[in-house]
mmCIF file of C-alpha atoms in Angstrom:
data_model
loop_
_atom_site.group_PDB
_atom_site.id
_atom_site.type_symbol
_atom_site.label_atom_id
_atom_site.label_comp_id
_atom_site.label_asym_id
_atom_site.label_seq_id
_atom_site.Cartn_x
_atom_site.Cartn_y
_atom_site.Cartn_z
ATOM 1 C CA UNK V 1 -60.160 35.634 -15.233
ATOM 2 C CA UNK V 2 -60.063 35.225 -11.455
ATOM 3 C CA UNK V 3 -58.878 37.183 -8.474
ATOM 4 C CA UNK V 4 -55.757 36.679 -6.383
ATOM 5 C CA UNK V 5 -54.399 38.741 -3.519
ATOM 6 C CA UNK V 6 -51.390 41.047 -3.282
ATOM 7 C CA UNK V 7 -50.600 43.152 -0.196
ATOM 8 C CA UNK V 8 -50.790 46.473 -2.027
ATOM 9 C CA UNK V 9 -49.581 49.104 -1.286
ATOM 10 C CA UNK V 10 -46.422 47.163 -0.582
ATOM 11 C CA UNK V 11 -44.884 47.731 2.855
ATOM 12 C CA UNK V 12 -41.712 49.736 3.171
ATOM 13 C CA UNK V 13 -42.070 51.945 0.137
ATOM 14 C CA UNK V 14 -40.904 54.936 2.158
ATOM 15 C CA UNK V 15 -38.602 55.580 5.062
ATOM 16 C CA UNK V 16 -39.232 57.481 8.191
ATOM 17 C CA UNK V 17 -37.691 60.923 7.603
ATOM 18 C CA UNK V 18 -33.928 60.800 7.913
ATOM 19 C CA UNK V 19 -33.048 64.220 9.221
ATOM 20 C CA UNK V 20 -29.686 65.879 8.898
ATOM 21 C CA UNK V 21 -28.883 69.467 9.612
ATOM 22 C CA UNK V 22 -26.440 72.029 8.353
ATOM 23 C CA UNK V 23 -23.725 72.928 10.860
ATOM 24 C CA UNK V 24 -24.082 75.993 13.026
ATOM 25 C CA UNK V 25 -23.192 78.982 10.896
ATOM 26 C CA UNK V 26 -19.906 80.690 11.613
ATOM 27 C CA UNK V 27 -20.133 84.102 13.199
ATOM 28 C CA UNK V 28 -17.164 86.380 12.712
ATOM 29 C CA UNK V 29 -18.321 89.202 14.966
ATOM 30 C CA UNK V 30 -21.157 88.822 17.428
ATOM 31 C CA UNK V 31 -21.838 92.428 18.314
ATOM 32 C CA UNK V 32 -20.931 95.636 16.559
ATOM 33 C CA UNK V 33 -21.008 97.858 19.609
ATOM 34 C CA UNK V 34 -20.034 97.486 23.237
ATOM 35 C CA UNK V 35 -16.852 96.775 25.105
ATOM 36 C CA UNK V 36 -14.332 94.124 24.183
ATOM 37 C CA UNK V 37 -15.389 92.246 27.341
ATOM 38 C CA UNK V 38 -19.041 92.292 26.242
ATOM 39 C CA UNK V 39 -18.071 90.881 22.858
ATOM 40 C CA UNK V 40 -16.022 88.173 24.523
ATOM 41 C CA UNK V 41 -18.915 87.266 26.826
ATOM 42 C CA UNK V 42 -21.292 86.916 23.868
ATOM 43 C CA UNK V 43 -18.751 84.768 22.036
ATOM 44 C CA UNK V 44 -18.441 82.479 25.067
ATOM 45 C CA UNK V 45 -22.235 82.255 25.323
ATOM 46 C CA UNK V 46 -22.472 81.315 21.640
ATOM 47 C CA UNK V 47 -19.949 78.509 22.115
ATOM 48 C CA UNK V 48 -22.021 77.305 25.080
ATOM 49 C CA UNK V 49 -25.097 77.178 22.833
ATOM 50 C CA UNK V 50 -23.230 75.113 20.257
ATOM 51 C CA UNK V 51 -21.976 72.748 22.970
ATOM 52 C CA UNK V 52 -25.528 72.325 24.296
ATOM 53 C CA UNK V 53 -26.679 71.409 20.787
ATOM 54 C CA UNK V 54 -23.933 68.805 20.431
ATOM 55 C CA UNK V 55 -24.940 66.995 23.629
ATOM 56 C CA UNK V 56 -28.653 67.145 22.797
ATOM 57 C CA UNK V 57 -29.724 69.753 25.370
ATOM 58 C CA UNK V 58 -31.861 71.560 22.820
ATOM 59 C CA UNK V 59 -34.131 73.301 25.316
ATOM 60 C CA UNK V 60 -31.179 74.969 27.020
ATOM 61 C CA UNK V 61 -29.566 75.743 23.660
ATOM 62 C CA UNK V 62 -32.735 77.556 22.557
ATOM 63 C CA UNK V 63 -32.660 79.568 25.784
ATOM 64 C CA UNK V 64 -28.986 80.455 25.266
ATOM 65 C CA UNK V 65 -29.572 81.605 21.689
ATOM 66 C CA UNK V 66 -32.586 83.643 22.842
ATOM 67 C CA UNK V 67 -30.390 85.410 25.393
ATOM 68 C CA UNK V 68 -27.814 86.192 22.697
ATOM 69 C CA UNK V 69 -30.526 87.649 20.459
ATOM 70 C CA UNK V 70 -31.408 90.035 23.278
ATOM 71 C CA UNK V 71 -27.814 91.328 23.367
ATOM 72 C CA UNK V 72 -26.838 91.743 19.710
ATOM 73 C CA UNK V 73 -27.996 94.110 17.008
ATOM 74 C CA UNK V 74 -31.147 92.940 15.162
ATOM 75 C CA UNK V 75 -31.433 92.737 11.364
ATOM 76 C CA UNK V 76 -27.790 91.766 10.954
ATOM 77 C CA UNK V 77 -26.103 88.664 9.609
ATOM 78 C CA UNK V 78 -25.159 87.686 13.154
ATOM 79 C CA UNK V 79 -28.733 87.995 14.400
ATOM 80 C CA UNK V 80 -30.062 85.891 11.521
ATOM 81 C CA UNK V 81 -27.372 83.264 12.115
ATOM 82 C CA UNK V 82 -28.323 82.979 15.792
ATOM 83 C CA UNK V 83 -32.027 82.879 14.902
ATOM 84 C CA UNK V 84 -31.323 80.016 12.498
ATOM 85 C CA UNK V 85 -29.474 78.174 15.265
ATOM 86 C CA UNK V 86 -32.357 78.755 17.677
ATOM 87 C CA UNK V 87 -34.792 77.459 15.052
ATOM 88 C CA UNK V 88 -32.676 74.328 14.771
ATOM 89 C CA UNK V 89 -32.754 73.884 18.552
ATOM 90 C CA UNK V 90 -36.545 74.263 18.505
ATOM 91 C CA UNK V 91 -36.752 71.700 15.689
ATOM 92 C CA UNK V 92 -34.820 69.068 17.613
ATOM 93 C CA UNK V 93 -36.834 69.934 20.712
ATOM 94 C CA UNK V 94 -39.984 69.061 18.707
ATOM 95 C CA UNK V 95 -41.366 72.584 18.735
ATOM 96 C CA UNK V 96 -42.045 72.892 15.015
ATOM 97 C CA UNK V 97 -44.153 76.041 15.387
ATOM 98 C CA UNK V 98 -41.351 78.056 16.979
ATOM 99 C CA UNK V 99 -38.821 76.646 14.499
ATOM 100 C CA UNK V 100 -41.157 77.623 11.646
ATOM 101 C CA UNK V 101 -41.605 81.144 13.008
ATOM 102 C CA UNK V 102 -37.844 81.703 13.322
ATOM 103 C CA UNK V 103 -36.889 80.455 9.850
ATOM 104 C CA UNK V 104 -39.688 82.453 8.229
ATOM 105 C CA UNK V 105 -38.656 85.579 10.126
ATOM 106 C CA UNK V 106 -35.229 85.218 8.552
ATOM 107 C CA UNK V 107 -36.563 84.355 5.101
ATOM 108 C CA UNK V 108 -38.868 87.411 5.094
ATOM 109 C CA UNK V 109 -35.906 89.688 5.797
ATOM 110 C CA UNK V 110 -34.294 91.138 2.648
ATOM 111 C CA UNK V 111 -31.036 91.572 4.566
ATOM 112 C CA UNK V 112 -30.710 87.780 5.038
ATOM 113 C CA UNK V 113 -28.647 86.539 2.121
ATOM 114 C CA UNK V 114 -26.354 83.793 0.925
ATOM 115 C CA UNK V 115 -25.633 80.801 3.113
ATOM 116 C CA UNK V 116 -27.860 82.025 5.982
ATOM 117 C CA UNK V 117 -30.878 82.117 3.673
ATOM 118 C CA UNK V 118 -29.863 78.752 2.196
ATOM 119 C CA UNK V 119 -29.535 77.223 5.678
ATOM 120 C CA UNK V 120 -32.988 78.477 6.664
ATOM 121 C CA UNK V 121 -34.506 77.082 3.467
ATOM 122 C CA UNK V 122 -32.852 73.765 4.283
ATOM 123 C CA UNK V 123 -34.326 73.782 7.783
ATOM 124 C CA UNK V 124 -37.774 74.801 6.552
ATOM 125 C CA UNK V 125 -37.657 71.846 4.164
ATOM 126 C CA UNK V 126 -37.215 69.522 7.149
ATOM 127 C CA UNK V 127 -40.222 71.064 8.847
ATOM 128 C CA UNK V 128 -42.250 70.418 5.684
ATOM 129 C CA UNK V 129 -41.059 66.788 5.731
ATOM 130 C CA UNK V 130 -42.034 66.387 9.378
ATOM 131 C CA UNK V 131 -45.514 67.578 8.468
ATOM 132 C CA UNK V 132 -45.769 65.177 5.516
ATOM 133 C CA UNK V 133 -45.325 67.807 2.822
ATOM 134 C CA UNK V 134 -42.604 66.109 0.790
ATOM 135 C CA UNK V 135 -43.117 68.154 -2.378
ATOM 136 C CA UNK V 136 -42.850 71.441 -0.510
ATOM 137 C CA UNK V 137 -39.731 70.083 1.177
ATOM 138 C CA UNK V 138 -38.324 69.293 -2.244
ATOM 139 C CA UNK V 139 -38.981 72.869 -3.391
ATOM 140 C CA UNK V 140 -37.144 74.367 -0.412
ATOM 141 C CA UNK V 141 -34.164 72.025 -0.751
ATOM 142 C CA UNK V 142 -33.960 73.046 -4.420
ATOM 143 C CA UNK V 143 -34.070 76.745 -3.515
ATOM 144 C CA UNK V 144 -31.327 76.154 -0.951
ATOM 145 C CA UNK V 145 -29.161 74.442 -3.575
ATOM 146 C CA UNK V 146 -29.640 77.293 -6.068
ATOM 147 C CA UNK V 147 -29.043 80.106 -3.568
ATOM 148 C CA UNK V 148 -25.827 82.022 -4.472
ATOM 149 C CA UNK V 149 -23.119 81.583 -1.809
ATOM 150 C CA UNK V 150 -19.635 80.113 -1.416
ATOM 151 C CA UNK V 151 -20.408 77.642 1.381
ATOM 152 C CA UNK V 152 -19.847 74.440 -0.581
ATOM 153 C CA UNK V 153 -20.256 72.055 2.411
ATOM 154 C CA UNK V 154 -23.711 73.576 2.987
ATOM 155 C CA UNK V 155 -24.632 73.132 -0.681
ATOM 156 C CA UNK V 156 -23.377 69.534 -0.535
ATOM 157 C CA UNK V 157 -25.544 68.950 2.525
ATOM 158 C CA UNK V 158 -28.596 70.366 0.729
ATOM 159 C CA UNK V 159 -28.005 67.991 -2.197
ATOM 160 C CA UNK V 160 -27.717 65.062 0.224
ATOM 161 C CA UNK V 161 -30.836 66.092 2.139
ATOM 162 C CA UNK V 162 -32.802 66.416 -1.098
ATOM 163 C CA UNK V 163 -31.497 62.970 -2.032
ATOM 164 C CA UNK V 164 -33.060 61.530 1.124
ATOM 165 C CA UNK V 165 -36.338 63.238 0.195
ATOM 166 C CA UNK V 166 -36.208 61.606 -3.230
ATOM 167 C CA UNK V 167 -35.720 58.218 -1.550
ATOM 168 C CA UNK V 168 -38.775 58.885 0.621
ATOM 169 C CA UNK V 169 -40.693 59.771 -2.553
ATOM 170 C CA UNK V 170 -39.578 56.465 -4.117
ATOM 171 C CA UNK V 171 -37.368 58.149 -6.736
ATOM 172 C CA UNK V 172 -34.024 56.393 -6.137
ATOM 173 C CA UNK V 173 -32.393 57.360 -9.445
ATOM 174 C CA UNK V 174 -32.945 61.068 -8.765
ATOM 175 C CA UNK V 175 -31.580 60.461 -5.270
ATOM 176 C CA UNK V 176 -28.398 58.903 -6.679
ATOM 177 C CA UNK V 177 -27.890 61.954 -8.903
ATOM 178 C CA UNK V 178 -28.120 64.264 -5.880
ATOM 179 C CA UNK V 179 -25.732 62.163 -3.792
ATOM 180 C CA UNK V 180 -23.268 62.229 -6.706
ATOM 181 C CA UNK V 181 -23.413 66.036 -6.669
ATOM 182 C CA UNK V 182 -22.927 66.107 -2.892
ATOM 183 C CA UNK V 183 -19.826 63.913 -3.145
ATOM 184 C CA UNK V 184 -18.469 66.068 -5.980
ATOM 185 C CA UNK V 185 -18.778 69.164 -3.788
ATOM 186 C CA UNK V 186 -17.513 67.547 -0.591
ATOM 187 C CA UNK V 187 -15.067 64.697 -0.946
ATOM 188 C CA UNK V 188 -15.239 61.933 1.649
ATOM 189 C CA UNK V 189 -18.803 62.922 2.575
ATOM 190 C CA UNK V 190 -19.795 59.823 4.551
ATOM 191 C CA UNK V 191 -23.502 60.674 4.789
ATOM 192 C CA UNK V 192 -23.770 61.080 1.007
ATOM 193 C CA UNK V 193 -22.119 57.677 0.454
ATOM 194 C CA UNK V 194 -24.542 56.055 2.922
ATOM 195 C CA UNK V 195 -27.510 57.789 1.290
ATOM 196 C CA UNK V 196 -26.362 56.710 -2.157
ATOM 197 C CA UNK V 197 -26.032 53.141 -0.836
ATOM 198 C CA UNK V 198 -29.642 53.246 0.302
ATOM 199 C CA UNK V 199 -30.786 54.658 -3.049
ATOM 200 C CA UNK V 200 -28.898 51.942 -4.930
ATOM 201 C CA UNK V 201 -30.494 49.323 -2.700
ATOM 202 C CA UNK V 202 -33.968 50.683 -3.427
ATOM 203 C CA UNK V 203 -33.149 50.548 -7.148
ATOM 204 C CA UNK V 204 -32.013 46.891 -6.942
ATOM 205 C CA UNK V 205 -28.320 47.682 -7.460
ATOM 206 C CA UNK V 206 -27.093 45.428 -4.681
ATOM 207 C CA UNK V 207 -23.330 45.447 -5.225
ATOM 208 C CA UNK V 208 -23.188 49.236 -5.598
ATOM 209 C CA UNK V 209 -25.173 49.531 -2.373
ATOM 210 C CA UNK V 210 -22.678 47.304 -0.604
ATOM 211 C CA UNK V 211 -19.654 49.260 -1.887
ATOM 212 C CA UNK V 212 -21.059 52.649 -0.904
ATOM 213 C CA UNK V 213 -22.022 51.428 2.580
ATOM 214 C CA UNK V 214 -18.512 50.116 3.205
ATOM 215 C CA UNK V 215 -17.046 53.384 1.902
ATOM 216 C CA UNK V 216 -19.265 55.428 4.245
ATOM 217 C CA UNK V 217 -18.101 53.424 7.254
ATOM 218 C CA UNK V 218 -14.463 54.149 6.376
ATOM 219 C CA UNK V 219 -14.945 57.936 6.450
ATOM 220 C CA UNK V 220 -15.347 58.730 10.158
ATOM 221 C CA UNK V 221 -19.161 58.796 9.962
ATOM 222 C CA UNK V 222 -21.537 60.226 12.550
ATOM 223 C CA UNK V 223 -24.048 57.983 14.337
ATOM 224 C CA UNK V 224 -26.844 58.632 11.867
ATOM 225 C CA UNK V 225 -24.628 57.731 8.924
ATOM 226 C CA UNK V 226 -23.452 54.571 10.683
ATOM 227 C CA UNK V 227 -27.060 53.477 11.258
ATOM 228 C CA UNK V 228 -27.934 54.006 7.608
ATOM 229 C CA UNK V 229 -24.853 52.255 6.204
ATOM 230 C CA UNK V 230 -25.049 49.373 8.662
ATOM 231 C CA UNK V 231 -28.769 49.002 7.922
ATOM 232 C CA UNK V 232 -27.976 48.436 4.242
ATOM 233 C CA UNK V 233 -25.228 45.939 5.054
ATOM 234 C CA UNK V 234 -27.453 44.139 7.551
ATOM 235 C CA UNK V 235 -30.077 43.566 4.875
ATOM 236 C CA UNK V 236 -27.432 42.256 2.486
ATOM 237 C CA UNK V 237 -25.877 39.970 5.101
ATOM 238 C CA UNK V 238 -26.430 36.249 4.573
ATOM 239 C CA UNK V 239 -25.103 33.626 6.967
ATOM 240 C CA UNK V 240 -24.673 30.098 5.623
ATOM 241 C CA UNK V 241 -25.241 27.383 8.231
ATOM 242 C CA UNK V 242 -24.623 24.495 5.847
ATOM 243 C CA UNK V 243 -25.150 23.790 2.139
ATOM 244 C CA UNK V 244 -28.950 23.749 2.530
ATOM 245 C CA UNK V 245 -29.495 26.507 5.121
ATOM 246 C CA UNK V 246 -29.043 30.276 5.189
ATOM 247 C CA UNK V 247 -29.997 32.992 7.661
ATOM 248 C CA UNK V 248 -31.026 36.530 6.706
ATOM 249 C CA UNK V 249 -32.038 39.515 8.826
ATOM 250 C CA UNK V 250 -35.396 41.145 9.488
ATOM 251 C CA UNK V 251 -34.993 44.877 8.873
ATOM 252 C CA UNK V 252 -36.070 47.622 11.286
ATOM 253 C CA UNK V 253 -39.483 47.846 9.595
ATOM 254 C CA UNK V 254 -40.115 44.139 10.203
ATOM 255 C CA UNK V 255 -39.552 43.240 6.540
ATOM 256 C CA UNK V 256 -37.543 40.398 5.030
ATOM 257 C CA UNK V 257 -35.588 41.146 1.862
ATOM 258 C CA UNK V 258 -33.740 38.321 0.120
ATOM 259 C CA UNK V 259 -31.454 38.061 -2.932
ATOM 260 C CA UNK V 260 -32.930 36.092 -5.818
ATOM 261 C CA UNK V 261 -31.007 34.995 -8.925
ATOM 262 C CA UNK V 262 -32.295 33.378 -12.115
ATOM 263 C CA UNK V 263 -29.166 31.456 -12.974
ATOM 264 C CA UNK V 264 -26.405 30.187 -10.705
ATOM 265 C CA UNK V 265 -24.002 32.866 -11.936
ATOM 266 C CA UNK V 266 -26.598 35.552 -12.491
ATOM 267 C CA UNK V 267 -26.870 38.891 -10.782
ATOM 268 C CA UNK V 268 -28.790 38.889 -7.473
ATOM 269 C CA UNK V 269 -31.954 40.987 -7.292
ATOM 270 C CA UNK V 270 -33.682 42.390 -4.213
ATOM 271 C CA UNK V 271 -37.031 40.724 -3.388
ATOM 272 C CA UNK V 272 -39.402 41.274 -0.497
ATOM 273 C CA UNK V 273 -40.184 37.846 0.977
ATOM 274 C CA UNK V 274 -43.892 38.090 1.829
ATOM 275 C CA UNK V 275 -45.631 35.078 3.328
ATOM 276 C CA UNK V 276 -48.908 37.030 3.141
ATOM 277 C CA UNK V 277 -48.874 37.118 -0.656
ATOM 278 C CA UNK V 278 -49.808 34.189 -2.866
ATOM 279 C CA UNK V 279 -47.941 35.008 -6.054
ATOM 280 C CA UNK V 280 -44.644 36.639 -6.879
ATOM 281 C CA UNK V 281 -44.454 39.983 -8.603
ATOM 282 C CA UNK V 282 -41.700 41.590 -10.666
ATOM 283 C CA UNK V 283 -41.359 44.840 -12.579
ATOM 284 C CA UNK V 284 -41.368 44.959 -16.370
ATOM 285 C CA UNK V 285 -37.733 46.058 -16.331
ATOM 286 C CA UNK V 286 -36.646 43.092 -14.232
ATOM 287 C CA UNK V 287 -38.599 40.686 -16.436
ATOM 288 C CA UNK V 288 -36.495 41.834 -19.377
ATOM 289 C CA UNK V 289 -33.335 41.038 -17.370
ATOM 290 C CA UNK V 290 -34.656 37.645 -16.233
ATOM 291 C CA UNK V 291 -35.363 36.688 -19.849
ATOM 292 C CA UNK V 292 -31.631 36.909 -20.543
ATOM 293 C CA UNK V 293 -30.756 34.606 -17.621
ATOM 294 C CA UNK V 294 -33.242 31.756 -17.977
ATOM 295 C CA UNK V 295 -36.263 30.485 -19.895
ATOM 296 C CA UNK V 296 -39.385 32.634 -19.540
ATOM 297 C CA UNK V 297 -42.795 31.570 -20.856
ATOM 298 C CA UNK V 298 -45.902 33.732 -20.936
ATOM 299 C CA UNK V 299 -48.808 31.659 -19.605
ATOM 300 C CA UNK V 300 -51.765 34.032 -19.579
ATOM 301 C CA UNK V 301 -53.431 37.092 -18.162
ATOM 302 C CA UNK V 302 -55.345 37.724 -14.991
ATOM 303 C CA UNK V 303 -57.025 40.341 -12.835
ATOM 304 C CA UNK V 304 -55.688 40.621 -9.283
ATOM 305 C CA UNK V 305 -57.148 42.356 -6.263
ATOM 306 C CA UNK V 306 -54.800 44.210 -3.959
ATOM 307 C CA UNK V 307 -55.135 44.902 -0.243
ATOM 308 C CA UNK V 308 -56.541 48.386 -0.854
ATOM 309 C CA UNK V 309 -59.471 46.861 -2.796
ATOM 310 C CA UNK V 310 -58.321 47.979 -6.254
ATOM 311 C CA UNK V 311 -58.070 45.578 -9.198
ATOM 312 C CA UNK V 312 -55.238 45.347 -11.718
ATOM 313 C CA UNK V 313 -54.540 43.424 -14.910
ATOM 314 C CA UNK V 314 -51.364 41.347 -14.857
ATOM 315 C CA UNK V 315 -49.521 39.093 -17.253
ATOM 316 C CA UNK V 316 -48.473 35.693 -15.879
ATOM 317 C CA UNK V 317 -45.064 34.172 -16.647
ATOM 318 C CA UNK V 318 -43.353 30.918 -15.781
ATOM 319 C CA UNK V 319 -39.659 31.400 -15.034
ATOM 320 C CA UNK V 320 -37.540 28.308 -15.696
ATOM 321 C CA UNK V 321 -35.168 28.616 -12.744
ATOM 322 C CA UNK V 322 -34.719 30.709 -9.605
ATOM 323 C CA UNK V 323 -32.415 30.664 -6.578
ATOM 324 C CA UNK V 324 -32.995 32.289 -3.198
ATOM 325 C CA UNK V 325 -29.630 33.043 -1.576
ATOM 326 C CA UNK V 326 -28.233 30.037 -3.426
ATOM 327 C CA UNK V 327 -31.103 27.689 -2.526
ATOM 328 C CA UNK V 328 -32.916 26.377 -5.632
ATOM 329 C CA UNK V 329 -36.552 27.380 -5.948
ATOM 330 C CA UNK V 330 -37.000 25.601 -9.277
ATOM 331 C CA UNK V 331 -39.505 26.956 -11.780
ATOM 332 C CA UNK V 332 -41.756 29.685 -10.384
ATOM 333 C CA UNK V 333 -44.736 31.704 -11.589
ATOM 334 C CA UNK V 334 -44.572 35.486 -11.421
ATOM 335 C CA UNK V 335 -46.955 38.288 -12.320
ATOM 336 C CA UNK V 336 -46.160 41.583 -14.032
ATOM 337 C CA UNK V 337 -48.536 44.531 -13.691
ATOM 338 C CA UNK V 338 -49.638 45.686 -17.151
ATOM 339 C CA UNK V 339 -49.887 49.253 -15.868
ATOM 340 C CA UNK V 340 -46.880 50.664 -14.020
ATOM 341 C CA UNK V 341 -48.141 53.957 -12.621
ATOM 342 C CA UNK V 342 -46.390 53.103 -9.361
ATOM 343 C CA UNK V 343 -42.903 51.740 -8.949
ATOM 344 C CA UNK V 344 -43.034 48.029 -8.144
ATOM 345 C CA UNK V 345 -41.174 46.302 -5.329
ATOM 346 C CA UNK V 346 -40.155 42.832 -6.484
ATOM 347 C CA UNK V 347 -42.065 40.415 -4.297
ATOM 348 C CA UNK V 348 -41.662 36.708 -3.568
ATOM 349 C CA UNK V 349 -44.948 35.070 -2.596
ATOM 350 C CA UNK V 350 -45.716 31.707 -1.006
ATOM 351 C CA UNK V 351 -46.380 29.831 -4.266
ATOM 352 C CA UNK V 352 -42.711 30.385 -5.187
ATOM 353 C CA UNK V 353 -41.531 28.787 -1.931
ATOM 354 C CA UNK V 354 -42.614 25.175 -2.477
ATOM 355 C CA UNK V 355 -39.035 23.887 -2.270
ATOM 356 C CA UNK V 356 -37.961 25.748 0.871
ATOM 357 C CA UNK V 357 -39.001 26.260 4.479
ATOM 358 C CA UNK V 358 -38.983 29.658 6.196
ATOM 359 C CA UNK V 359 -38.606 29.976 9.977
ATOM 360 C CA UNK V 360 -38.980 33.512 11.370
ATOM 361 C CA UNK V 361 -37.356 34.343 14.708
ATOM 362 C CA UNK V 362 -38.935 37.694 15.539
ATOM 363 C CA UNK V 363 -37.252 37.854 18.943
ATOM 364 C CA UNK V 364 -33.752 37.921 17.410
ATOM 365 C CA UNK V 365 -34.698 39.485 14.086
ATOM 366 C CA UNK V 366 -33.495 36.478 12.089
ATOM 367 C CA UNK V 367 -35.019 34.328 9.341
ATOM 368 C CA UNK V 368 -33.726 30.802 8.706
ATOM 369 C CA UNK V 369 -34.363 29.547 5.199
ATOM 370 C CA UNK V 370 -33.840 25.846 4.445
ATOM 371 C CA UNK V 371 -34.224 23.603 1.454
ATOM 372 C CA UNK V 372 -36.930 21.011 2.099
ATOM 373 C CA UNK V 373 -35.688 17.475 2.537
ATOM 374 C CA UNK V 374 -36.806 14.738 0.158
ATOM 375 C CA UNK V 375 -39.032 13.237 2.889
ATOM 376 C CA UNK V 376 -41.129 16.427 3.342
#
């Protein structure tokens, strides 16, 4: 047995946190005492706070909500709603400590119930995520989902937000389940379609990812949803510049993902093109699929060293035929980890690229892939 190199842990296993927030809670009556003019003034001030949030002036929004809290009765639904909104302003301002203090003040109050408590649990989950505590975030999203209330858009949002957390934890199938629930509760929920597209992409379901991204873009999405859906479509975009040349995109993490098939009419699979890795790597599940598309021969076993210094046993296979975005790779060797404690990203290493040339244009975020001419 001998040692080869894989860049483990593989890059891009998680996303930067994708943060969405529940809408500002509706307040039916801002103050219970005082003149009609005073009530009207508070209502106007509250609308000003919401407007400041919409345009991104979170510092001023926090100040506006603080002023309202000084005018209305404490320990009421209205006070807790405004405190939640102030916590959200603090969060976007980057002041996690003040956001944490506000949401926990609400959550410690027995009078805070229903959708207000659920919204604060949702926000506290985001604070956990910001601090790298994904499992605690998951717990709070789950509590928010289970909290009794009739605010179905809020519950849908909590499902979608938990779905993003599952993606960040590399659990795309659980994420898809949550996005399905979000869409069931809130039809035409663009963010949930975009999130489900991303989860499908991570799970190597390319066509489903494409369909959900296109659907999200048809549903009047916000900017965050557009970025997510367009990011999926950008990765899946392939430009043909002739029968022997294609161009693919570098994603926002600096990675190159390419579609690889194992017969001309086979299903494309998502592979990370890694010029820093010698050999290709596939999951056990994908190897079972490949065996139905082309000839697969087991050729031995090996121990490989990964970039973190750990060593792993792999089984080596020769795959009879492979195509990268339609360009023939010919027969390639791939490795399969014998132990699958971690989910594997399918990886295409340099020894599988003998028949093609790769030109990376970092300035424009493009990669030109060409079949080598007979003279090379």
